[in-house]
Amino acid sequence: MYQIKRIAPLLLLIFISGCTTTSTTFTTPYSTAEAKSGDGDYDRKKAAHTRLGLGMTYLNQGDYEKSKYNLDKALEHYPESEDVLRGVAWYYEKVREPEQAEKYYQKALKINDKNSALLNQYGVFLCRNDRFDESQEMFKASISILTNKDVSGTYENAATCNIKAGNEELAEDLYRKALNHNPKQADSLLGMANIEFEKGRYKRSRSYLDRYELVSQHSPRSFWLAIRTESRLGNMDATASYALKLEQTYPDSQEIENYLDTKDQWLK
């Protein structure tokens, strides 16, 4: 299964992996004690960002009640903040309320439709909900913004969304663009490895997998692709080695089930 992997940062927020398995890490320049300005007066922006930080931290931990409480407080402090609205939209994605997520994405975009990270994140949301044409427009808009600091990640999201939509040729072009911007873009390397495998170009698939191994730990999906690639190349020792690593590292994964169900096909 392909995964949308990158949701670029909320002002304070770095999303690092995605589609069905998105997790987040959070950093904030504000502590609770700093929610006042230098002269001791209340600073609503700092207070909102503090609450946003807490809300995202709790969301990462799966504590949705505390997350919602702090995000509501952030909205009270600074309802016109695109970053707060974006955080609330992300919360509603996590709790599977897409209508509410859409509402807050639209509010954020009305405030600033030139925020590359917001456009990228909204594009991912649209793709998850099978609104493919709309998602591509968001990715294109994000890429067009000169201040976009994660162009490679946005290209990668656009590519992965095209895979989901069945547009493999366009996906290949977009993965290549992602790699032009960042040759170490791990999931673009894996995406290209899979495309090359599906086209029967197994040596090219292996080459991309070799590059992937240099920049990322193996996932169940990459192990499974490596097993099949090495088998097609007739390298049974490598096939068995990858299979053993998959079983030892991810014993409960769908990929190990796939391998065991078809083992005779790959170890000949």
Tab-separated table of C-alpha atoms in Angstrom, residues 219-225 246-247 250-261:
chain	number	residue	atom	x	y	z
A	219	SER	CA	9.647	-0.802	6.598
A	220	PRO	CA	7.449	-3.862	6.055
A	221	ARG	CA	6.658	-2.545	2.581
A	222	SER	CA	10.303	-2.059	1.604
A	223	PHE	CA	11.295	-5.502	2.910
A	224	TRP	CA	8.471	-7.088	0.927
A	225	LEU	CA	9.533	-5.276	-2.236
A	246	LEU	CA	10.944	-9.075	7.670
A	247	GLU	CA	9.763	-11.924	9.878
A	250	TYR	CA	7.736	-7.071	11.664
A	251	PRO	CA	6.235	-10.436	12.663
A	252	ASP	CA	2.680	-9.086	12.807
A	253	SER	CA	2.732	-7.172	9.533
A	254	GLN	CA	0.474	-7.806	6.570
A	255	GLU	CA	3.606	-8.117	4.448
A	256	ILE	CA	4.902	-11.157	6.333
A	257	GLU	CA	1.507	-12.772	5.847
A	258	ASN	CA	1.732	-12.005	2.139
A	259	TYR	CA	5.184	-13.560	2.009
A	260	LEU	CA	4.251	-16.707	3.918
A	261	ASP	CA	1.142	-17.187	1.786
